Amino acid sequence: MEIRTARPSDLDQIAALLTARGEPEDAADHRLVVEDPDAGWEACAVAVDGDRVVSTATLLDETVVLGGVEIPTGQVELVATDVEYEGRGLVRALMDWAHQRSADRGHLLQVMIGIPYFYRQFGYSYSTPMPLPRPVQSVPTGEDLVREARLSDIPDLVRLQDIAQSGVELRVPRSAACWRWVIAQPGSSLHVATRADQVVGCARMAEDTMHEFVALDSDAAMSLLSLAPATVDARPGLALDAFLGPPSGQLQEFYFRIPSAAALLEHLRPLLARRLAGFDDTDVLVSFFRSHVRFAWQDGEVGPVRPGGTLQGPYSQGGAGVAPDLLAPLLFGPHGMAGLRQRHSDCYPGPHAELMEALFPPVTSDLLLWYLP
């Protein structure tokens, strides 16, 4: 069998495969990507047995922003394998294709929403919590006009979501292409509240849940809520406590994958320098046990991040120990070094706890991916 970039002639077979292993909307989503000039057929790969498409995956471009530092990121989605071909390593081969393509594009990170456990096999770690739903206890009557979003609304949608994400350390804004796909996607509907022809709020409906809610004021919020969803994702700053019950449901988290700790931390040097302001000059050591990194904090700057090999006892050298699958939760999660050390024996700050806890604080987040939790 061959792993290759998908072609237009594969479209019908990919659509049939995605529909059979997922939902009919998945086929429509795939078509939105490959027929968009910002993504195209280069975004998709297939495994073929002769002329038969038996597995597929799609790589999207994203930007993760941590503390104001933009991180080029890839996102793997629309993964499916024919039942007859399961267990032959095709998804692993396609994930390898996607990760290599992601590296070639300069991505330092991958993020995704995926089925439980499965993607941990490919180096992903659960890292960042998804919003929990809150039940709607009373539906207000709003006075603003609420309608489905149009392509011409994209600048206003970007502005509103920038406002919603302004108070968090970790965010994923949505690209122009992704906004086009969300508006056209059959599996959800994007609504806007307008007042005097100005967009004052937006929210995305999928089945009976409202997601990605943002409103400029309480009137706009009540107008959107008049769509009468059963639940609303508990996004920070909703200001709808009078209408919503407490959050409930099982914890769900975004997957993150860090191909190179040293490369990512090198990219984050401006952020690390801001976090270390006020500390005395020192050398910083963080071991991932089978590898480690060192850098100097001197004269208000973080020096180049230097990678190294196996280091099992970082404490004796003044360093921290972080299990490799905990680096993504450490950088992108809500617990930080102080919280993770209480949860995991193989994540500890070493003798310089105050410095390490400043370097790796708890992180608030708001991620706008194409797919919903």
CSV table of N, CA and C in Angstrom, one decimal, residues 167-264:
chain,number,residue,atom,x,y,z
A,167,GLY,N,-8.1,38.3,27.5
A,167,GLY,CA,-7.7,38.1,28.9
A,167,GLY,C,-7.1,36.8,29.3
A,168,VAL,N,-6.7,36.0,28.3
A,168,VAL,CA,-6.1,34.7,28.6
A,168,VAL,C,-4.7,34.6,28.1
A,169,GLU,N,-3.9,33.7,28.7
A,169,GLU,CA,-2.5,33.6,28.3
A,169,GLU,C,-2.3,32.7,27.1
A,170,LEU,N,-3.2,31.7,26.9
A,170,LEU,CA,-3.1,30.8,25.8
A,170,LEU,C,-4.3,30.9,24.9
A,171,ARG,N,-4.1,31.1,23.7
A,171,ARG,CA,-5.3,31.3,22.8
A,171,ARG,C,-5.0,30.7,21.4
A,172,VAL,N,-6.0,30.3,20.7
A,172,VAL,CA,-5.9,30.0,19.3
A,172,VAL,C,-6.9,30.8,18.5
A,173,PRO,N,-6.4,31.9,17.9
A,173,PRO,CA,-7.4,32.6,17.0
A,173,PRO,C,-7.7,31.8,15.8
A,174,ARG,N,-8.7,32.2,15.1
A,174,ARG,CA,-9.1,31.5,13.9
A,174,ARG,C,-8.7,32.2,12.6
A,175,SER,N,-8.1,31.4,11.7
A,175,SER,CA,-7.7,32.0,10.4
A,175,SER,C,-8.9,32.3,9.6
A,176,ALA,N,-8.6,33.2,8.6
A,176,ALA,CA,-9.7,33.6,7.6
A,176,ALA,C,-10.3,32.3,6.9
A,177,ALA,N,-9.4,31.4,6.6
A,177,ALA,CA,-9.9,30.2,5.9
A,177,ALA,C,-10.8,29.4,6.8
A,178,CYS,N,-10.4,29.3,8.1
A,178,CYS,CA,-11.2,28.5,9.1
A,178,CYS,C,-12.5,29.2,9.3
A,179,TRP,N,-12.6,30.5,9.3
A,179,TRP,CA,-13.8,31.2,9.5
A,179,TRP,C,-14.8,30.9,8.3
A,180,ARG,N,-14.2,30.8,7.1
A,180,ARG,CA,-15.0,30.4,5.9
A,180,ARG,C,-15.6,29.0,6.1
A,181,TRP,N,-14.8,28.1,6.6
A,181,TRP,CA,-15.2,26.7,6.8
A,181,TRP,C,-16.3,26.6,7.8
A,182,VAL,N,-16.1,27.4,8.9
A,182,VAL,CA,-17.1,27.4,10.0
A,182,VAL,C,-18.5,27.9,9.5
A,183,ILE,N,-18.4,28.9,8.7
A,183,ILE,CA,-19.7,29.5,8.2
A,183,ILE,C,-20.4,28.5,7.3
A,184,ALA,N,-19.6,27.8,6.5
A,184,ALA,CA,-20.2,26.9,5.5
A,184,ALA,C,-20.5,25.5,6.0
A,185,GLN,N,-19.9,25.2,7.2
A,185,GLN,CA,-20.0,23.8,7.7
A,185,GLN,C,-21.4,23.4,8.0
A,186,PRO,N,-21.8,22.2,7.5
A,186,PRO,CA,-23.2,21.8,7.8
A,186,PRO,C,-23.4,21.3,9.2
A,187,GLY,N,-22.4,20.9,9.9
A,187,GLY,CA,-22.5,20.3,11.2
A,187,GLY,C,-22.8,21.3,12.3
A,188,SER,N,-22.7,22.6,12.1
A,188,SER,CA,-22.9,23.6,13.1
A,188,SER,C,-23.4,24.8,12.3
A,189,SER,N,-24.0,25.8,13.1
A,189,SER,CA,-24.4,27.0,12.5
A,189,SER,C,-23.9,28.2,13.3
A,190,LEU,N,-23.4,29.2,12.7
A,190,LEU,CA,-22.8,30.3,13.3
A,190,LEU,C,-23.8,31.5,13.3
A,191,HIS,N,-24.1,32.1,14.4
A,191,HIS,CA,-25.1,33.1,14.5
A,191,HIS,C,-24.5,34.4,15.0
A,192,VAL,N,-25.0,35.5,14.5
A,192,VAL,CA,-24.6,36.8,15.0
A,192,VAL,C,-25.8,37.6,15.5
A,193,ALA,N,-25.5,38.5,16.5
A,193,ALA,CA,-26.5,39.4,17.0
A,193,ALA,C,-26.1,40.8,16.4
A,194,THR,N,-27.1,41.5,15.8
A,194,THR,CA,-26.8,42.7,15.1
A,194,THR,C,-27.7,43.8,15.7
A,195,ARG,N,-27.2,45.0,15.8
A,195,ARG,CA,-27.9,46.2,16.2
A,195,ARG,C,-27.5,47.4,15.4
A,196,ALA,N,-28.5,47.9,14.7
A,196,ALA,CA,-28.2,49.0,13.8
A,196,ALA,C,-27.2,48.6,12.7
A,197,ASP,N,-27.3,47.4,12.2
A,197,ASP,CA,-26.4,46.9,11.2
A,197,ASP,C,-25.0,46.6,11.7
A,198,GLN,N,-24.8,46.7,13.0
A,198,GLN,CA,-23.5,46.4,13.6
A,198,GLN,C,-23.5,45.1,14.4
A,199,VAL,N,-22.5,44.2,14.1
A,199,VAL,CA,-22.4,42.9,14.8
A,199,VAL,C,-22.0,43.1,16.3
A,200,VAL,N,-22.8,42.7,17.2
A,200,VAL,CA,-22.5,43.0,18.6
A,200,VAL,C,-22.4,41.7,19.4
A,201,GLY,N,-22.5,40.5,18.8
A,201,GLY,CA,-22.3,39.3,19.4
A,201,GLY,C,-22.3,38.1,18.4
A,202,CYS,N,-21.8,37.0,18.9
A,202,CYS,CA,-21.8,35.8,18.0
A,202,CYS,C,-21.8,34.5,18.8
A,203,ALA,N,-22.3,33.4,18.3
A,203,ALA,CA,-22.2,32.2,19.0
A,203,ALA,C,-22.4,31.1,17.9
A,204,ARG,N,-21.9,29.9,18.2
A,204,ARG,CA,-22.0,28.8,17.3
A,204,ARG,C,-22.9,27.7,17.9
A,205,MET,N,-23.9,27.3,17.1
A,205,MET,CA,-24.8,26.2,17.6
A,205,MET,C,-24.5,24.9,17.0
A,206,ALA,N,-24.4,23.9,17.8
A,206,ALA,CA,-24.2,22.5,17.3
A,206,ALA,C,-25.2,21.6,18.1
A,207,GLU,N,-26.1,21.0,17.5
A,207,GLU,CA,-27.2,20.3,18.1
A,207,GLU,C,-27.9,21.2,19.1
A,208,ASP,N,-27.8,20.9,20.4
A,208,ASP,CA,-28.6,21.8,21.4
A,208,ASP,C,-27.6,22.6,22.3
A,209,THR,N,-26.3,22.7,21.9
A,209,THR,CA,-25.3,23.4,22.7
A,209,THR,C,-24.8,24.6,22.0
A,210,MET,N,-24.6,25.7,22.7
A,210,MET,CA,-24.1,26.9,22.1
A,210,MET,C,-22.6,27.0,22.5
A,211,HIS,N,-21.8,27.3,21.5
A,211,HIS,CA,-20.3,27.3,21.7
A,211,HIS,C,-19.8,28.7,21.3
A,212,GLU,N,-18.6,29.0,21.7
A,212,GLU,CA,-17.8,30.2,21.2
A,212,GLU,C,-18.6,31.4,21.4
A,213,PHE,N,-19.3,31.6,22.5
A,213,PHE,CA,-20.2,32.7,22.8
A,213,PHE,C,-19.4,33.9,23.2
A,214,VAL,N,-19.7,35.0,22.5
A,214,VAL,CA,-19.1,36.3,22.9
A,214,VAL,C,-20.2,37.4,22.6
A,215,ALA,N,-20.3,38.4,23.5
A,215,ALA,CA,-21.3,39.5,23.3
A,215,ALA,C,-20.7,40.7,23.9
A,216,LEU,N,-20.9,41.9,23.2
A,216,LEU,CA,-20.4,43.1,23.7
A,216,LEU,C,-21.1,43.7,24.9
A,217,ASP,N,-22.3,43.3,25.1
A,217,ASP,CA,-23.1,43.7,26.3
A,217,ASP,C,-24.2,42.7,26.6
A,218,SER,N,-24.9,43.0,27.7
A,218,SER,CA,-25.9,42.0,28.2
A,218,SER,C,-27.0,41.9,27.2
A,219,ASP,N,-27.4,43.0,26.5
A,219,ASP,CA,-28.5,42.9,25.6
A,219,ASP,C,-28.2,42.0,24.4
A,220,ALA,N,-26.9,42.1,23.9
A,220,ALA,CA,-26.5,41.2,22.9
A,220,ALA,C,-26.5,39.7,23.4
A,221,ALA,N,-26.0,39.6,24.6
A,221,ALA,CA,-25.9,38.2,25.2
A,221,ALA,C,-27.3,37.6,25.3
A,222,MET,N,-28.3,38.4,25.8
A,222,MET,CA,-29.7,37.9,25.9
A,222,MET,C,-30.3,37.6,24.6
A,223,SER,N,-30.0,38.4,23.5
A,223,SER,CA,-30.5,38.1,22.2
A,223,SER,C,-30.0,36.8,21.7
A,224,LEU,N,-28.7,36.5,21.9
A,224,LEU,CA,-28.2,35.2,21.4
A,224,LEU,C,-28.8,34.1,22.2
A,225,LEU,N,-29.0,34.3,23.5
A,225,LEU,CA,-29.5,33.2,24.3
A,225,LEU,C,-31.0,32.9,24.0
A,226,SER,N,-31.6,33.8,23.3
A,226,SER,CA,-33.0,33.6,22.9
A,226,SER,C,-33.1,32.5,21.9
A,227,LEU,N,-32.0,32.1,21.3
A,227,LEU,CA,-32.0,30.9,20.4
A,227,LEU,C,-32.4,29.6,21.1
A,228,ALA,N,-32.4,29.7,22.5
A,228,ALA,CA,-32.9,28.6,23.3
A,228,ALA,C,-32.0,27.4,23.2
A,229,PRO,N,-30.7,27.4,23.5
A,229,PRO,CA,-30.0,26.2,23.5
A,229,PRO,C,-30.2,25.5,24.9
A,230,ALA,N,-29.9,24.2,24.9
A,230,ALA,CA,-30.1,23.5,26.2
A,230,ALA,C,-28.9,23.8,27.1
A,231,THR,N,-27.7,23.9,26.5
A,231,THR,CA,-26.5,24.2,27.3
A,231,THR,C,-25.7,25.2,26.6
A,232,VAL,N,-24.8,25.9,27.3
A,232,VAL,CA,-23.8,26.9,26.8
A,232,VAL,C,-22.5,26.5,27.4
A,233,ASP,N,-21.5,26.5,26.5
A,233,ASP,CA,-20.1,26.2,27.0
A,233,ASP,C,-19.7,27.3,28.0
A,234,ALA,N,-19.1,26.9,29.1
A,234,ALA,CA,-18.8,27.8,30.1
A,234,ALA,C,-17.4,28.5,29.8
A,235,ARG,N,-17.5,29.3,28.8
A,235,ARG,CA,-16.3,30.1,28.4
A,235,ARG,C,-16.1,31.2,29.4
A,236,PRO,N,-14.9,31.6,29.8
A,236,PRO,CA,-14.6,32.7,30.7
A,236,PRO,C,-15.3,34.0,30.3
A,237,GLY,N,-15.9,34.7,31.2
A,237,GLY,CA,-16.4,36.0,30.9
A,237,GLY,C,-17.8,36.0,30.3
A,238,LEU,N,-18.5,34.9,30.4
A,238,LEU,CA,-19.9,34.9,29.7
A,238,LEU,C,-20.8,36.0,30.3
A,239,ALA,N,-20.7,36.2,31.6
A,239,ALA,CA,-21.6,37.1,32.3
A,239,ALA,C,-23.1,36.8,32.1
A,240,LEU,N,-23.4,35.5,32.2
A,240,LEU,CA,-24.8,35.0,32.0
A,240,LEU,C,-25.2,34.2,33.2
A,241,ASP,N,-24.6,34.5,34.4
A,241,ASP,CA,-24.9,33.7,35.5
A,241,ASP,C,-26.4,33.6,35.9
A,242,ALA,N,-27.1,34.7,35.6
A,242,ALA,CA,-28.6,34.7,35.9
A,242,ALA,C,-29.4,33.7,35.1
A,243,PHE,N,-28.8,33.3,34.0
A,243,PHE,CA,-29.6,32.4,33.2
A,243,PHE,C,-29.1,31.0,33.1
A,244,LEU,N,-27.9,30.7,33.6
A,244,LEU,CA,-27.2,29.5,33.5
A,244,LEU,C,-27.0,28.8,34.8
A,245,GLY,N,-27.1,27.4,34.8
A,245,GLY,CA,-26.7,26.7,36.0
A,245,GLY,C,-25.2,26.4,36.1
A,246,PRO,N,-24.8,25.7,37.1
A,246,PRO,CA,-23.4,25.5,37.3
A,246,PRO,C,-22.8,24.5,36.2
A,247,PRO,N,-21.5,24.7,35.9
A,247,PRO,CA,-20.9,23.7,35.0
A,247,PRO,C,-21.0,22.3,35.4
A,248,SER,N,-21.1,21.4,34.4
A,248,SER,CA,-21.2,20.0,34.7
A,248,SER,C,-20.6,19.2,33.6
A,249,GLY,N,-20.5,17.9,33.8
A,249,GLY,CA,-20.0,17.1,32.7
A,249,GLY,C,-18.6,16.6,33.0
A,250,GLN,N,-18.1,15.6,32.2
A,250,GLN,CA,-16.8,15.0,32.4
A,250,GLN,C,-15.7,15.9,31.8
A,251,LEU,N,-14.6,16.0,32.5
A,251,LEU,CA,-13.4,16.7,31.9
A,251,LEU,C,-13.0,16.2,30.6
A,252,GLN,N,-12.9,17.2,29.6
A,252,GLN,CA,-12.3,16.9,28.3
A,252,GLN,C,-11.2,17.9,28.1
A,253,GLU,N,-10.1,17.4,27.4
A,253,GLU,CA,-9.0,18.3,27.2
A,253,GLU,C,-8.5,18.2,25.8
A,254,PHE,N,-7.9,19.3,25.3
A,254,PHE,CA,-7.2,19.3,24.0
A,254,PHE,C,-5.9,18.5,24.1
A,255,TYR,N,-5.6,17.8,23.0
A,255,TYR,CA,-4.3,17.2,22.8
A,255,TYR,C,-3.3,18.2,22.3
A,256,PHE,N,-2.1,18.1,22.9
A,256,PHE,CA,-0.9,18.8,22.3
A,256,PHE,C,0.2,17.8,22.1
A,257,ARG,N,1.0,18.1,21.1
A,257,ARG,CA,2.2,17.3,20.8
A,257,ARG,C,3.4,18.3,20.6
A,258,ILE,N,4.5,18.0,21.3
A,258,ILE,CA,5.7,18.9,21.2
A,258,ILE,C,6.8,18.0,20.5
A,259,PRO,N,7.1,18.2,19.3
A,259,PRO,CA,8.1,17.4,18.6
A,259,PRO,C,9.5,17.6,19.2
A,260,SER,N,9.8,18.9,19.6
A,260,SER,CA,11.2,19.2,20.1
A,260,SER,C,11.0,20.2,21.3
A,261,ALA,N,11.3,19.8,22.5
A,261,ALA,CA,11.2,20.7,23.6
A,261,ALA,C,12.2,21.8,23.5
A,262,ALA,N,13.4,21.5,23.0
A,262,ALA,CA,14.4,22.6,22.9
A,262,ALA,C,14.0,23.6,21.8
A,263,ALA,N,13.5,23.2,20.7
A,263,ALA,CA,13.1,24.1,19.7
A,263,ALA,C,11.9,25.0,20.1
A,264,LEU,N,11.0,24.4,20.8
A,264,LEU,CA,9.8,25.2,21.3
A,264,LEU,C,10.3,26.2,22.4
